[in-house]
Amino acid sequence: MSISFLWSREFLSKRSILWLLLVCNVLGTIYGYIWYGAQMADTVEHGYIWQVVFVPDSPTASLFFSLALLLLLYPPRNLGGALFQQFIEALAVVTSVKYGIWAVAMIFAGQAQGDVLAWQDWMLVASHTAMAVEALLFVRLFHYRWTALTGAIAWTLLNDTVDYTYGVFPWLPGPLYDDLPAVQLFTYLLTLFSGFAGWIFMKYGNPKQR
């Protein structure tokens, strides 16, 4: 068996693989919300409760991907369900690529300015890299169209706007707070890049959508 079989459509579409990835992502999602627990509580105490939705960026991305896997296992049978599936798939791709790259970039940017990395940081590097990679692998199985992708990009840009307007962006390594405008710009540009990547893979990655 060629090693390339491990990222082929045939292998990735196996129900056993989908279930394995679903379990891993659900566990990661739960852990992510626990990780953000302190910041979510702080947001409720010092901000507005509606802002909490925009705080746990990475676990929400993982939640979208988990839902996308579940909908691959149990495809909807009506138009409304199919449109919902497309939107969830587009959100899964855009947010997983965006926050997967973003978290790794922030960790190493903090290290470059003197932050000392702990084992948790390396765990986050591995898990967030996996987020981006799995999204780009599984996009070949997804069915979203440009309308759903546009909505996913709009939602992610809204998330960015709320994050940096109300200060509910993910807590950063200490040295990066002096570079907040640059972090904000990088975040917006990364959303656009992730949307573009989602479009490229939609157009060229899935032969059924050509």
Tab-separated table of C-alpha atoms in Angstrom:
chain	number	residue	atom	x	y	z
A	1	MET	CA	0.000	0.000	0.000
A	2	SER	CA	1.363	3.403	-1.002
A	3	ILE	CA	1.619	5.987	1.776
A	4	SER	CA	-0.351	8.387	-0.442
A	5	PHE	CA	-3.368	6.107	0.119
A	6	LEU	CA	-3.606	7.564	3.637
A	7	TRP	CA	-4.766	10.920	2.255
A	8	SER	CA	-6.772	9.570	-0.666
A	9	ARG	CA	-10.552	10.090	-0.975
A	10	GLU	CA	-11.029	6.340	-0.695
A	11	PHE	CA	-9.278	6.176	2.676
A	12	LEU	CA	-10.622	9.421	4.146
A	13	SER	CA	-14.210	8.586	3.246
A	14	LYS	CA	-14.191	5.291	5.164
A	15	ARG	CA	-16.792	5.446	7.911
A	16	SER	CA	-14.287	4.115	10.437
A	17	ILE	CA	-11.917	7.015	9.651
A	18	LEU	CA	-14.740	9.560	9.806
A	19	TRP	CA	-15.817	8.214	13.190
A	20	LEU	CA	-12.252	8.231	14.519
A	21	LEU	CA	-11.748	11.847	13.440
A	22	LEU	CA	-15.152	12.811	14.823
A	23	VAL	CA	-14.327	11.396	18.263
A	24	CYS	CA	-10.903	13.112	18.278
A	25	ASN	CA	-12.399	16.453	17.252
A	26	VAL	CA	-15.234	16.276	19.757
A	27	LEU	CA	-12.745	15.578	22.553
A	28	GLY	CA	-10.539	18.420	21.302
A	29	THR	CA	-13.552	20.729	21.163
A	30	ILE	CA	-14.508	19.948	24.755
A	31	TYR	CA	-10.937	20.494	25.915
A	32	GLY	CA	-10.785	23.753	23.965
A	33	TYR	CA	-13.888	25.158	25.636
A	34	ILE	CA	-12.456	24.192	29.024
A	35	TRP	CA	-9.186	25.925	28.023
A	36	TYR	CA	-11.110	29.118	27.239
A	37	GLY	CA	-13.204	28.850	30.401
A	38	ALA	CA	-11.365	31.598	32.304
A	39	GLN	CA	-11.532	34.059	29.408
A	40	MET	CA	-15.218	33.306	28.823
A	41	ALA	CA	-15.953	33.923	32.505
A	42	ASP	CA	-13.956	37.154	32.369
A	43	THR	CA	-15.929	38.274	29.311
A	44	VAL	CA	-19.242	37.653	31.066
A	45	GLU	CA	-18.043	39.580	34.114
A	46	HIS	CA	-16.580	42.612	32.337
A	47	GLY	CA	-18.337	42.668	28.967
A	48	TYR	CA	-21.652	41.542	27.500
A	49	ILE	CA	-22.869	37.974	27.505
A	50	TRP	CA	-23.386	37.924	23.692
A	51	GLN	CA	-19.652	38.474	23.243
A	52	VAL	CA	-18.937	35.043	24.747
A	53	VAL	CA	-19.883	33.433	21.426
A	54	PHE	CA	-16.860	35.110	19.823
A	55	VAL	CA	-14.290	34.215	22.504
A	56	PRO	CA	-13.435	30.501	21.990
A	57	ASP	CA	-12.294	30.745	18.368
A	58	SER	CA	-10.351	27.491	17.973
A	59	PRO	CA	-12.788	25.150	19.758
A	60	THR	CA	-15.663	26.657	17.775
A	61	ALA	CA	-13.717	25.910	14.585
A	62	SER	CA	-13.252	22.360	15.834
A	63	LEU	CA	-16.982	22.207	16.589
A	64	PHE	CA	-17.773	23.217	13.008
A	65	PHE	CA	-15.439	20.514	11.709
A	66	SER	CA	-17.023	17.926	14.020
A	67	LEU	CA	-20.467	18.834	12.693
A	68	ALA	CA	-19.158	18.620	9.123
A	69	LEU	CA	-17.886	15.084	9.795
A	70	LEU	CA	-21.207	14.115	11.382
A	71	LEU	CA	-23.051	15.387	8.306
A	72	LEU	CA	-20.772	13.289	6.089
A	73	LEU	CA	-21.715	10.250	8.148
A	74	TYR	CA	-25.411	11.120	8.108
A	75	PRO	CA	-26.123	13.296	5.050
A	76	PRO	CA	-29.315	15.401	5.166
A	77	ARG	CA	-32.122	14.325	2.873
A	78	ASN	CA	-33.779	17.674	2.108
A	79	LEU	CA	-32.754	20.987	0.579
A	80	GLY	CA	-32.693	22.879	3.864
A	81	GLY	CA	-30.449	20.261	5.411
A	82	ALA	CA	-28.172	20.258	2.368
A	83	LEU	CA	-27.785	24.053	2.526
A	84	PHE	CA	-27.049	23.842	6.250
A	85	GLN	CA	-24.427	21.161	5.520
A	86	GLN	CA	-22.744	23.392	2.935
A	87	PHE	CA	-22.556	26.317	5.361
A	88	ILE	CA	-21.128	24.151	8.153
A	89	GLU	CA	-18.557	22.643	5.776
A	90	ALA	CA	-17.481	26.095	4.577
A	91	LEU	CA	-17.203	27.313	8.173
A	92	ALA	CA	-15.197	24.201	9.061
A	93	VAL	CA	-12.667	24.841	6.288
A	94	VAL	CA	-12.281	28.610	6.716
A	95	THR	CA	-12.096	28.643	10.512
A	96	SER	CA	-9.950	25.506	10.865
A	97	VAL	CA	-7.354	26.768	8.406
A	98	LYS	CA	-7.476	30.290	9.858
A	99	TYR	CA	-7.213	29.455	13.567
A	100	GLY	CA	-4.909	26.511	12.980
A	101	ILE	CA	-2.357	28.810	11.363
A	102	TRP	CA	-3.122	31.781	13.636
A	103	ALA	CA	-2.459	29.949	16.897
A	104	VAL	CA	0.846	28.499	15.688
A	105	ALA	CA	1.943	31.902	14.349
A	106	MET	CA	1.125	33.653	17.652
A	107	ILE	CA	2.999	31.053	19.707
A	108	PHE	CA	6.177	31.382	17.652
A	109	ALA	CA	5.842	35.163	17.349
A	110	GLY	CA	5.723	35.315	21.133
A	111	GLN	CA	8.747	33.056	21.376
A	112	ALA	CA	10.655	35.302	18.950
A	113	GLN	CA	10.076	38.191	21.351
A	114	GLY	CA	11.251	36.347	24.435
A	115	ASP	CA	8.291	34.231	25.541
A	116	VAL	CA	9.402	30.852	26.909
A	117	LEU	CA	7.473	27.925	25.460
A	118	ALA	CA	6.084	25.283	27.801
A	119	TRP	CA	4.927	21.791	26.902
A	120	GLN	CA	1.362	23.102	26.543
A	121	ASP	CA	2.557	25.397	23.768
A	122	TRP	CA	4.009	22.484	21.823
A	123	MET	CA	0.776	20.567	22.340
A	124	LEU	CA	-1.127	23.551	20.933
A	125	VAL	CA	1.258	23.766	17.960
A	126	ALA	CA	0.630	20.102	17.128
A	127	SER	CA	-3.154	20.237	17.595
A	128	HIS	CA	-3.642	23.484	15.668
A	129	THR	CA	-1.436	22.328	12.812
A	130	ALA	CA	-3.608	19.215	12.656
A	131	MET	CA	-6.711	21.434	12.485
A	132	ALA	CA	-5.503	23.174	9.351
A	133	VAL	CA	-4.213	19.997	7.709
A	134	GLU	CA	-7.350	17.930	8.290
A	135	ALA	CA	-9.558	20.703	6.902
A	136	LEU	CA	-7.547	20.830	3.681
A	137	LEU	CA	-7.565	17.037	3.415
A	138	PHE	CA	-11.280	16.567	3.993
A	139	VAL	CA	-12.395	19.475	1.822
A	140	ARG	CA	-12.354	16.981	-1.059
A	141	LEU	CA	-15.320	15.249	0.564
A	142	PHE	CA	-17.279	18.445	1.180
A	143	HIS	CA	-20.067	19.870	-0.965
A	144	TYR	CA	-20.152	23.598	-0.191
A	145	ARG	CA	-20.565	26.210	-2.924
A	146	TRP	CA	-19.411	29.805	-3.236
A	147	THR	CA	-22.546	31.140	-1.513
A	148	ALA	CA	-21.835	29.098	1.611
A	149	LEU	CA	-18.155	30.028	1.428
A	150	THR	CA	-19.031	33.729	1.217
A	151	GLY	CA	-21.206	33.380	4.313
A	152	ALA	CA	-18.413	31.583	6.176
A	153	ILE	CA	-15.912	34.319	5.306
A	154	ALA	CA	-18.401	36.994	6.393
A	155	TRP	CA	-18.956	35.241	9.736
A	156	THR	CA	-15.215	34.936	10.351
A	157	LEU	CA	-14.643	38.605	9.512
A	158	LEU	CA	-17.456	39.488	11.937
A	159	ASN	CA	-15.696	37.394	14.572
A	160	ASP	CA	-12.460	39.312	13.914
A	161	THR	CA	-14.276	42.631	14.203
A	162	VAL	CA	-15.904	41.725	17.514
A	163	ASP	CA	-12.604	40.341	18.822
A	164	TYR	CA	-10.626	43.529	18.229
A	165	THR	CA	-13.434	46.042	18.793
A	166	TYR	CA	-14.360	44.701	22.215
A	167	GLY	CA	-11.020	43.134	23.166
A	168	VAL	CA	-12.290	39.553	23.307
A	169	PHE	CA	-9.583	38.128	21.026
A	170	PRO	CA	-7.774	35.034	22.362
A	171	TRP	CA	-5.301	35.886	25.092
A	172	LEU	CA	-1.879	36.414	23.533
A	173	PRO	CA	1.680	35.736	24.701
A	174	GLY	CA	2.675	38.729	26.840
A	175	PRO	CA	5.210	40.304	24.439
A	176	LEU	CA	2.628	40.505	21.624
A	177	TYR	CA	0.362	43.014	23.362
A	178	ASP	CA	2.767	45.737	22.253
A	179	ASP	CA	2.133	44.661	18.655
A	180	LEU	CA	-1.659	44.459	18.808
A	181	PRO	CA	-2.312	46.483	15.599
A	182	ALA	CA	-0.022	44.128	13.672
A	183	VAL	CA	-1.748	41.096	15.222
A	184	GLN	CA	-5.127	42.529	14.228
A	185	LEU	CA	-4.023	43.122	10.634
A	186	PHE	CA	-2.533	39.636	10.430
A	187	THR	CA	-5.794	38.190	11.727
A	188	TYR	CA	-7.930	39.903	9.091
A	189	LEU	CA	-5.512	38.979	6.299
A	190	LEU	CA	-5.437	35.385	7.481
A	191	THR	CA	-9.237	35.222	7.299
A	192	LEU	CA	-9.087	36.359	3.668
A	193	PHE	CA	-6.278	33.889	2.938
A	194	SER	CA	-8.267	31.038	4.511
A	195	GLY	CA	-11.318	31.986	2.467
A	196	PHE	CA	-9.184	32.005	-0.676
A	197	ALA	CA	-7.755	28.591	0.241
A	198	GLY	CA	-11.296	27.330	0.757
A	199	TRP	CA	-12.236	28.605	-2.711
A	200	ILE	CA	-9.171	27.038	-4.367
A	201	PHE	CA	-9.867	23.655	-2.808
A	202	MET	CA	-13.580	23.950	-3.602
A	203	LYS	CA	-12.798	24.659	-7.246
A	204	TYR	CA	-9.902	22.277	-7.812
A	205	GLY	CA	-9.813	19.846	-4.901
A	206	ASN	CA	-13.142	18.116	-5.399
A	207	PRO	CA	-13.644	16.673	-8.898
A	208	LYS	CA	-17.393	16.444	-8.291
A	209	GLN	CA	-17.608	20.240	-8.087
A	210	ARG	CA	-15.728	21.064	-11.285
